[in-house]
Coordinates of C-alpha atoms in Angstrom, one line a residue:
M199 CA 115.8 146.6 108.9
A200 CA 117.4 146.7 105.4
S201 CA 115.5 145.1 102.5
S202 CA 117.3 142.6 100.2
T203 CA 116.7 141.3 96.7
T204 CA 115.8 137.6 96.1
R205 CA 118.9 136.0 94.6
G206 CA 118.3 132.2 95.0
A207 CA 120.6 129.2 95.6
A208 CA 123.4 130.7 93.5
A209 CA 123.9 133.4 96.1
L210 CA 124.6 131.1 99.1
N211 CA 127.9 131.7 100.8
A212 CA 130.5 129.1 99.9
F213 CA 132.8 127.4 102.4
P214 CA 136.5 128.2 102.0
S215 CA 137.5 124.8 103.2
K216 CA 136.0 121.7 104.9
P217 CA 137.4 120.5 108.2
R218 CA 138.3 116.8 108.3
V219 CA 136.1 115.2 111.0
F220 CA 136.3 111.8 112.7
I221 CA 133.5 111.0 115.2
L222 CA 133.7 108.6 118.2
T223 CA 130.3 108.0 119.7
D224 CA 128.9 105.8 122.5
I225 CA 125.5 105.7 120.7
T226 CA 122.7 103.9 122.7
N227 CA 124.2 105.0 126.0
E228 CA 121.4 107.6 126.0
P229 CA 119.4 109.3 123.3
D230 CA 121.6 112.4 122.9
D231 CA 124.2 110.7 120.7
A232 CA 121.5 109.7 118.2
E233 CA 120.2 113.3 118.4
S234 CA 123.6 114.8 117.8
F235 CA 124.2 112.5 114.8
C236 CA 120.9 113.5 113.2
R237 CA 121.9 117.1 113.6
Y238 CA 125.4 116.5 112.4
L239 CA 124.1 115.1 109.1
T240 CA 122.2 118.3 108.4
Y241 CA 125.6 120.2 108.6
S242 CA 127.7 117.5 106.9
N243 CA 128.2 119.4 103.7
Q244 CA 130.4 121.8 105.7
F245 CA 132.7 118.9 106.7
C246 CA 134.9 116.2 105.2
T247 CA 133.6 113.3 107.3
E248 CA 136.4 110.7 107.5
G249 CA 135.0 108.2 110.1
V250 CA 132.1 107.5 112.4
V251 CA 133.0 104.9 115.0
A252 CA 130.8 103.4 117.7
V253 CA 132.7 103.2 121.0
T254 CA 132.3 102.4 124.6
S255 CA 132.3 104.7 127.6
T256 CA 131.9 104.7 131.4
W257 CA 128.1 104.4 130.6
L258 CA 128.4 101.7 128.0
K259 CA 131.4 99.5 128.9
N260 CA 131.0 96.2 127.1
K261 CA 129.4 96.8 123.8
V262 CA 129.2 99.1 120.8
A263 CA 126.2 99.9 118.6
P264 CA 127.1 100.8 115.0
Q265 CA 123.7 99.5 113.9
N266 CA 122.1 102.5 115.4
L267 CA 124.2 104.8 113.3
H268 CA 123.1 102.9 110.2
E269 CA 119.4 103.3 111.1
I270 CA 119.9 107.1 111.2
V271 CA 121.8 107.1 107.9
N272 CA 118.8 105.2 106.4
A273 CA 116.6 108.1 107.4
Y274 CA 119.1 110.6 106.0
E275 CA 119.1 108.8 102.7
K276 CA 115.4 109.8 102.3
V277 CA 116.1 113.5 102.7
V278 CA 119.6 114.1 101.3
D279 CA 118.3 115.1 97.9
N280 CA 116.1 117.8 99.5
L281 CA 119.1 119.0 101.6
N282 CA 121.2 119.4 98.4
A283 CA 118.7 121.8 97.0
H284 CA 119.7 124.2 99.8
A285 CA 123.4 123.7 99.7
P286 CA 126.1 125.7 97.7
T287 CA 126.8 123.9 94.4
D288 CA 130.4 123.3 95.4
S289 CA 129.5 121.9 98.8
P290 CA 126.9 119.1 98.4
Y291 CA 125.8 116.8 101.1
P292 CA 127.6 113.4 101.2
S293 CA 125.6 110.4 99.9
A294 CA 124.1 108.0 102.4
H295 CA 126.2 105.3 100.8
S296 CA 129.5 107.2 101.5
V297 CA 128.5 107.8 105.1
R298 CA 127.6 104.1 105.6
D299 CA 131.1 103.2 104.5
L300 CA 132.6 105.3 107.2
I301 CA 130.7 103.6 110.1
K302 CA 133.0 101.3 112.0
S303 CA 133.2 99.6 115.5
G304 CA 135.6 100.4 118.2
P305 CA 136.7 97.7 120.7
P306 CA 133.8 96.5 122.8
V307 CA 135.7 96.9 126.1
Y308 CA 136.2 99.8 128.5
G309 CA 138.9 102.4 128.1
M310 CA 142.5 101.3 128.6
E311 CA 141.6 97.6 128.3
A312 CA 141.8 98.2 124.6
V313 CA 145.3 99.7 124.6
G314 CA 148.5 97.6 124.6
D315 CA 151.3 96.4 122.3
D316 CA 149.8 92.9 122.1
I317 CA 146.2 94.2 121.4
P318 CA 145.3 94.6 117.7
L319 CA 143.6 97.7 116.5
S320 CA 139.8 97.7 116.2
E321 CA 138.3 98.3 112.8
G322 CA 137.6 101.8 114.0
G323 CA 141.2 102.2 115.1
E324 CA 142.4 100.9 111.7
L325 CA 140.3 103.6 109.9
L326 CA 141.6 106.3 112.3
L327 CA 145.1 105.2 111.6
E328 CA 144.5 105.3 107.9
R329 CA 143.0 108.8 108.0
L330 CA 145.7 110.2 110.3
T331 CA 148.6 108.9 108.2
A332 CA 147.0 109.9 104.9
P333 CA 149.1 112.4 102.8
G334 CA 148.5 116.1 103.5
E335 CA 148.9 118.6 106.3
D336 CA 145.2 119.4 107.1
P337 CA 144.3 118.8 110.7
L338 CA 142.1 115.8 111.6
W339 CA 139.4 116.8 114.1
V340 CA 138.5 113.9 116.4
L341 CA 135.1 114.7 117.9
V342 CA 134.6 112.5 121.0
W343 CA 131.0 111.8 122.2
G344 CA 132.0 108.9 124.4
G345 CA 135.2 107.1 125.4
V346 CA 138.4 107.8 123.6
N347 CA 140.1 104.4 123.5
V348 CA 140.1 104.2 119.7
L349 CA 142.4 107.3 119.6
A350 CA 144.5 105.9 122.5
Q351 CA 144.9 102.7 120.5
V352 CA 146.2 104.6 117.5
L353 CA 148.6 106.8 119.5
N354 CA 150.0 103.7 121.2
K355 CA 150.4 102.1 117.8
I356 CA 152.4 104.9 116.2
R357 CA 154.5 105.9 119.1
H358 CA 157.7 104.4 117.8
R359 CA 157.3 105.7 114.2
P360 CA 159.8 108.3 113.2
D361 CA 157.0 110.6 112.1
A362 CA 154.9 110.1 115.3
A363 CA 155.4 113.6 116.6
K364 CA 154.4 115.0 113.2
L365 CA 151.3 112.9 113.1
R366 CA 150.3 114.0 116.6
Q367 CA 150.6 117.6 115.4
K368 CA 147.8 116.9 112.9
L369 CA 145.3 115.9 115.6
R370 CA 142.6 118.3 117.0
V371 CA 140.5 116.7 119.7
Y372 CA 137.3 118.0 121.1
T373 CA 135.9 115.7 123.7
I374 CA 132.7 115.9 125.8
S375 CA 134.5 115.7 129.1
D376 CA 136.4 112.4 130.0
Q377 CA 134.1 109.4 129.6
D378 CA 136.7 106.7 130.1
D379 CA 140.2 106.4 131.5
C380 CA 142.0 107.1 128.2
G381 CA 141.6 110.8 128.1
G382 CA 143.9 111.5 131.1
W383 CA 146.4 109.0 129.8
I384 CA 146.5 110.7 126.4
R385 CA 147.0 114.2 127.9
Q386 CA 149.7 112.8 130.3
Q387 CA 151.6 110.9 127.6
Y388 CA 151.2 113.5 124.8
P389 CA 150.6 116.9 126.4
E390 CA 151.3 118.7 123.1
I391 CA 148.2 117.3 121.4
F392 CA 145.5 120.0 120.7
Y393 CA 142.8 118.8 123.1
I394 CA 139.7 120.6 124.1
C395 CA 138.2 119.0 127.2
S396 CA 136.3 120.4 130.2
I397 CA 137.9 119.4 133.5
H398 CA 136.0 118.6 136.7
G399 CA 135.5 115.8 139.1
W400 CA 134.6 112.4 137.6
N401 CA 131.1 112.4 136.1
Q402 CA 130.4 115.9 137.5
Y403 CA 129.1 116.9 134.1
Q404 CA 127.0 119.8 135.4
A405 CA 130.2 121.6 135.9
A406 CA 131.2 121.4 132.2
A407 CA 130.8 124.1 129.6
W408 CA 129.1 121.8 127.0
T409 CA 126.0 121.4 129.2
G410 CA 125.1 125.0 128.1
I411 CA 123.8 123.5 124.9
S412 CA 120.5 122.7 126.6
A413 CA 120.8 121.8 130.3
P414 CA 119.3 123.9 133.1
C415 CA 122.3 125.8 134.4
S416 CA 122.0 126.0 138.1
G417 CA 124.4 128.9 138.4
D418 CA 122.7 130.8 135.6
V419 CA 119.0 130.7 136.6
G420 CA 117.2 133.3 134.6
G421 CA 120.0 133.6 132.1
P422 CA 119.5 131.1 129.3
D423 CA 116.3 131.0 127.2
D424 CA 115.0 127.5 127.7
S425 CA 112.0 127.8 125.3
K426 CA 113.8 126.1 122.5
V427 CA 115.1 123.1 124.4
T428 CA 111.8 121.6 125.5
H429 CA 110.1 118.4 124.4
E430 CA 107.3 120.5 122.8
W431 CA 109.8 122.6 120.7
V432 CA 111.7 119.6 119.6
K433 CA 108.5 117.8 118.5
E434 CA 107.3 120.8 116.5
N435 CA 110.6 121.8 115.0
V436 CA 112.9 118.8 114.8
Q437 CA 110.9 115.6 114.9
I438 CA 109.5 116.2 111.5
G439 CA 109.9 114.3 108.3
P440 CA 111.9 111.1 107.8
L441 CA 115.1 112.3 109.5
G442 CA 113.1 113.9 112.3
A443 CA 111.5 110.5 112.9
A444 CA 114.9 109.1 113.7
Y445 CA 115.5 111.8 116.3
P446 CA 114.6 110.4 119.7
D447 CA 113.0 112.1 122.7
F448 CA 115.6 113.3 125.1
E449 CA 116.0 111.9 128.6
F450 CA 118.6 114.1 130.4
I451 CA 119.6 117.0 128.1
I452 CA 119.3 117.6 124.4
E453 CA 122.3 116.8 122.2
G454 CA 125.1 116.9 124.8
D455 CA 127.6 116.0 122.1
T456 CA 126.6 118.7 119.6
P457 CA 129.0 121.4 120.8
T458 CA 131.9 119.4 119.3
F459 CA 130.8 120.2 115.8
L460 CA 129.0 123.5 116.5
Y461 CA 132.6 124.6 117.3
L462 CA 133.5 124.0 113.7
I463 CA 130.4 125.5 112.0
Q464 CA 131.4 128.0 109.3
N465 CA 129.2 130.9 110.0
G466 CA 131.7 133.7 110.4
L467 CA 131.9 133.5 114.2
G468 CA 134.4 130.8 115.3
V469 CA 138.0 130.2 114.4
P470 CA 138.8 126.5 115.1
E471 CA 142.5 127.0 115.6
E472 CA 141.7 129.7 118.3
P473 CA 139.6 128.2 121.1
L474 CA 140.0 131.5 123.0
Y475 CA 137.9 133.3 120.4
G476 CA 134.6 131.5 121.2
S477 CA 132.0 130.1 118.9
W478 CA 128.7 128.2 119.0
G479 CA 130.7 125.3 120.5
G480 CA 132.0 127.4 123.5
R481 CA 135.1 129.2 124.4
Y482 CA 138.3 127.5 125.8
I483 CA 141.7 128.7 127.1
P484 CA 145.0 126.9 127.6
V485 CA 145.4 125.0 130.9
N486 CA 149.0 126.0 130.8
V487 CA 150.5 129.3 129.5
S488 CA 154.1 128.7 130.4
S489 CA 156.7 129.0 127.6
K490 CA 158.9 126.4 129.4
G491 CA 156.4 123.9 130.8
L492 CA 153.7 122.0 129.1
S493 CA 152.7 123.1 125.6
S494 CA 150.3 126.1 125.7
R495 CA 148.7 124.7 122.5
G496 CA 147.9 121.4 124.2
H497 CA 145.0 121.1 126.6
F498 CA 142.3 123.7 126.4
A499 CA 139.6 123.9 129.2
D500 CA 136.6 126.0 130.0
A501 CA 136.6 129.7 129.9
I502 CA 134.0 132.1 131.4
D503 CA 131.8 134.6 129.7
T504 CA 129.6 137.3 131.2
V505 CA 126.3 137.4 129.3
T506 CA 123.1 139.4 129.8
G507 CA 120.4 136.8 130.3
V508 CA 116.7 136.8 129.4
D509 CA 116.1 138.3 132.8
G510 CA 118.2 141.3 131.9
K511 CA 120.8 140.5 134.4
P512 CA 124.5 139.6 133.9
H513 CA 125.4 136.0 134.3
R514 CA 129.0 134.7 134.5
S515 CA 129.8 131.0 133.8
N516 CA 131.5 128.6 131.5
Q517 CA 128.1 127.3 130.3
A518 CA 127.3 130.9 129.2
T519 CA 130.0 130.6 126.5
I520 CA 127.5 128.2 124.7
W521 CA 124.0 129.2 125.9
R522 CA 124.6 132.8 124.8
W523 CA 124.2 131.5 121.2
R524 CA 121.3 129.1 121.9
N525 CA 118.5 131.0 120.1
A526 CA 120.6 131.3 117.0
F527 CA 121.9 127.7 116.8
Q528 CA 118.5 126.2 117.6
D529 CA 116.8 128.3 114.9
D530 CA 119.6 127.2 112.6
F531 CA 118.8 123.5 113.2
A532 CA 115.1 124.1 112.8
A533 CA 115.6 125.7 109.4
R534 CA 117.7 122.8 108.3
M535 CA 115.0 120.3 109.3
Q536 CA 112.7 122.4 107.1
W537 CA 115.1 121.8 104.3
T538 CA 114.7 118.1 104.7
L539 CA 111.0 118.4 103.8
T540 CA 111.3 120.1 100.4
S541 CA 113.5 120.7 97.4
D542 CA 111.7 124.0 96.7
F543 CA 114.2 126.7 97.6
S544 CA 111.5 129.3 97.7
K545 CA 109.5 127.6 100.5
V546 CA 112.1 127.7 103.3
N547 CA 114.6 130.1 104.8
H548 CA 118.4 130.4 104.1
H549 CA 121.3 132.2 105.7
P550 CA 122.0 135.8 105.0
V551 CA 125.5 136.7 103.7
A552 CA 127.3 139.2 105.9
V553 CA 129.6 141.5 103.9
V554 CA 131.8 144.0 105.7
N555 CA 133.7 146.7 103.8
G556 CA 133.2 144.6 100.7
D557 CA 134.5 141.4 102.2
S558 CA 132.2 138.4 102.2
N559 CA 134.6 135.8 103.5
L560 CA 133.9 133.9 106.7
T561 CA 137.3 134.5 108.2
P562 CA 138.0 137.3 110.6
I563 CA 138.9 140.8 109.3
H564 CA 142.1 142.0 110.9
I565 CA 142.9 145.7 111.0
E566 CA 145.3 148.0 112.9
A567 CA 143.9 151.3 114.3
D568 CA 145.4 154.2 116.1
A569 CA 144.7 154.4 119.8
G570 CA 142.0 157.0 120.3
G571 CA 141.1 156.9 116.6
V572 CA 138.0 156.1 114.7
V573 CA 137.3 153.3 112.2
T574 CA 134.2 152.9 110.0
F575 CA 132.7 149.6 109.1
D576 CA 130.1 149.2 106.4
A577 CA 127.9 146.0 106.1
S578 CA 125.3 147.6 103.8
E579 CA 126.3 145.2 100.9
S580 CA 125.1 142.2 103.0
Y581 CA 122.2 140.4 101.4
D582 CA 119.8 137.5 101.9
P583 CA 119.3 134.8 99.2
D584 CA 115.6 134.8 99.9
G585 CA 115.2 138.6 99.7
D586 CA 114.3 138.8 103.5
R587 CA 114.8 142.0 105.4
L588 CA 118.1 142.2 107.4
S589 CA 118.8 143.5 110.9
F590 CA 122.3 144.3 112.1
K591 CA 123.8 144.0 115.6
W592 CA 127.4 145.1 116.4
Y593 CA 129.0 144.6 119.7
Q594 CA 132.3 144.1 121.5
Y595 CA 133.1 140.5 122.6
R596 CA 135.4 141.4 125.4
E597 CA 136.4 138.0 126.7
P598 CA 138.5 136.8 123.8
S599 CA 140.9 139.7 124.2
S600 CA 142.4 138.4 127.5
L601 CA 143.0 135.3 129.6
Q602 CA 141.9 137.2 132.7
T603 CA 138.7 136.2 134.6
Y604 CA 137.6 139.8 135.0
H605 CA 138.1 141.2 131.6
G606 CA 136.7 144.7 132.5
L607 CA 140.0 145.4 134.4
E608 CA 142.2 144.7 131.4
V609 CA 140.3 145.0 128.2
S610 CA 139.6 148.5 126.9
D611 CA 136.1 149.5 125.7
I612 CA 135.2 150.4 122.1
E613 CA 132.4 152.8 121.4
I614 CA 130.1 151.9 118.6
K615 CA 127.9 154.5 116.9
A616 CA 125.4 153.7 114.1
L617 CA 125.7 155.9 111.0
N618 CA 122.4 155.0 109.4
D619 CA 118.9 154.0 110.5
V620 CA 119.3 150.2 109.9
G621 CA 122.6 150.0 111.7
S622 CA 124.5 148.5 108.7
K623 CA 127.2 151.1 108.9
V624 CA 128.9 152.0 112.2
E625 CA 131.7 154.1 113.5
V626 CA 134.0 152.5 116.1
K627 CA 136.1 154.6 118.4
I628 CA 139.2 153.0 120.0
A629 CA 140.0 154.1 123.6
P630 CA 143.1 156.3 124.0
A631 CA 146.5 154.8 124.5
E632 CA 146.5 155.1 128.3
K633 CA 143.6 152.6 128.3
S634 CA 144.0 150.5 125.1
C635 CA 147.8 150.2 125.0
I636 CA 148.9 149.5 128.5
V637 CA 149.6 146.7 131.0
V638 CA 146.9 147.8 133.4
R639 CA 148.2 146.6 136.8
E640 CA 151.8 147.7 136.2
K641 CA 150.9 150.8 134.2
I642 CA 153.4 149.9 131.5
P643 CA 152.9 151.5 128.1
L644 CA 152.6 149.2 125.1
E645 CA 153.1 149.9 121.4
R646 CA 150.4 147.3 120.6
G647 CA 147.5 146.8 123.0
L648 CA 145.3 143.8 123.5
P649 CA 143.4 142.9 120.3
L650 CA 139.7 144.0 120.4
H651 CA 137.0 141.7 119.0
L652 CA 134.0 143.3 117.3
I653 CA 131.2 141.0 116.3
L654 CA 128.5 141.7 113.7
E655 CA 125.3 139.6 113.7
V656 CA 123.2 139.8 110.5
T657 CA 119.8 138.3 111.0
D658 CA 117.1 137.8 108.4
S659 CA 113.3 138.2 108.8
G660 CA 112.6 134.6 107.6
S661 CA 111.1 131.9 109.7
P662 CA 112.9 130.6 111.6
A663 CA 115.2 133.6 111.6
L664 CA 118.8 132.8 110.6
T665 CA 121.9 134.6 111.7
S666 CA 125.3 135.0 110.0
Y667 CA 128.3 136.6 111.6
R668 CA 131.5 138.5 111.0
R669 CA 134.3 139.0 113.4
V670 CA 136.6 142.0 113.2
I671 CA 139.8 141.9 115.2
I672 CA 141.1 145.4 115.9
Q673 CA 144.8 145.9 116.9
P674 CA 145.2 149.2 118.8
I675 CA 148.5 150.9 118.0
D676 CA 150.1 153.7 120.1
R677 CA 151.8 155.9 117.5
D678 CA 153.4 157.9 120.4
F679 CA 154.8 154.9 122.1
A680 CA 158.4 156.0 121.9
S681 CA 157.7 159.2 123.8
R682 CA 155.7 157.4 126.5
K683 CA 158.2 154.6 127.4

């Protein structure tokens, strides 16, 4: 481990931008929506929250419950000043008053019953329309924890506008499976909309990637570490202080809706516009990859990762794209709940800042490298605001390089060699051109091979331990391509 010097709040990593977020939640259907909203508020300084709308779903067909959202915001109001003591100065947490103003109701009817030319928009629909048509080009992320009829209402409302297609291009939807009959309608009517959604039989949620957040994964027995998704762990680490008192006991799984915003967390791992890359919120690939059929930037569904489990064995599943990060994202939440208890920066843990080759940004580092060549990466300038010791873990994330199911057949290996005792500096060797710059099955040489994803995890020695990431995307180049064609 490398030691670090205490630097304080001024050394926290800033967020380059804040995704615009609009939440649809069937809160009171079961406790997990309330749990996810509590958690969301502890991350809300990373986002520009533009709406929180109570909606129906297949489990809550005839009513909506905005009052439950207000109760949680009342608890948040008691801790927001403490949270701000642990936030970058340019990214404060929103006031409770501002969040309250964003809480609206969707139509208290199921699914498509709310959609029609003669049906007025709900107040939630009016707010979504206002946000979608606001000036600016920034995407609007609609995070759906229940039914999606509020979005369907708005899409139906704008369909004859001359700028309708441009407005739809601004939408980014991440929905926790389909929970009413509007999701399929939206994807059928507007297949070009960026839409992350697990696909499976109706209500067969155990088949969805998002259950990897906390559910027992029947196909991955022995893989996920379940120690941080128990009632005991939640009671000790989450249900503490005023906000923790608003976090209910779970009935089925913990926070089934949380992957929607974990996908957007700015920690150096995920790239929201690239679902294929993977993040705390999972990894998703286009349902269609044709250049002449449906848009390949429309519907994204579950991908599969191969992950070594706590049993030391490899596990392959869609849920693994989320549970592989479980220890890190649960510790991350536990640390934030500690923030809610105190404004004393010195008493709680904060995230390390990962610096690679002098770059401390959160976006991926893109480089080109000769096939068969060697590249050096140096993270020794990484630091911890609290002065904690740092550990470094570098590894290849193979799956984002390819749409294939068995990535070992197509994605070339990279060799990683530590150049110092703490592992902050490494040498990465790219495979020769016959392995890194080739269409494997047809043996066709390529000038530019598949991009290779190198992940760095920087973890501090605080309690709970916190992890920050950097992603390096290496583009292998065959300099002798002309002679090999």
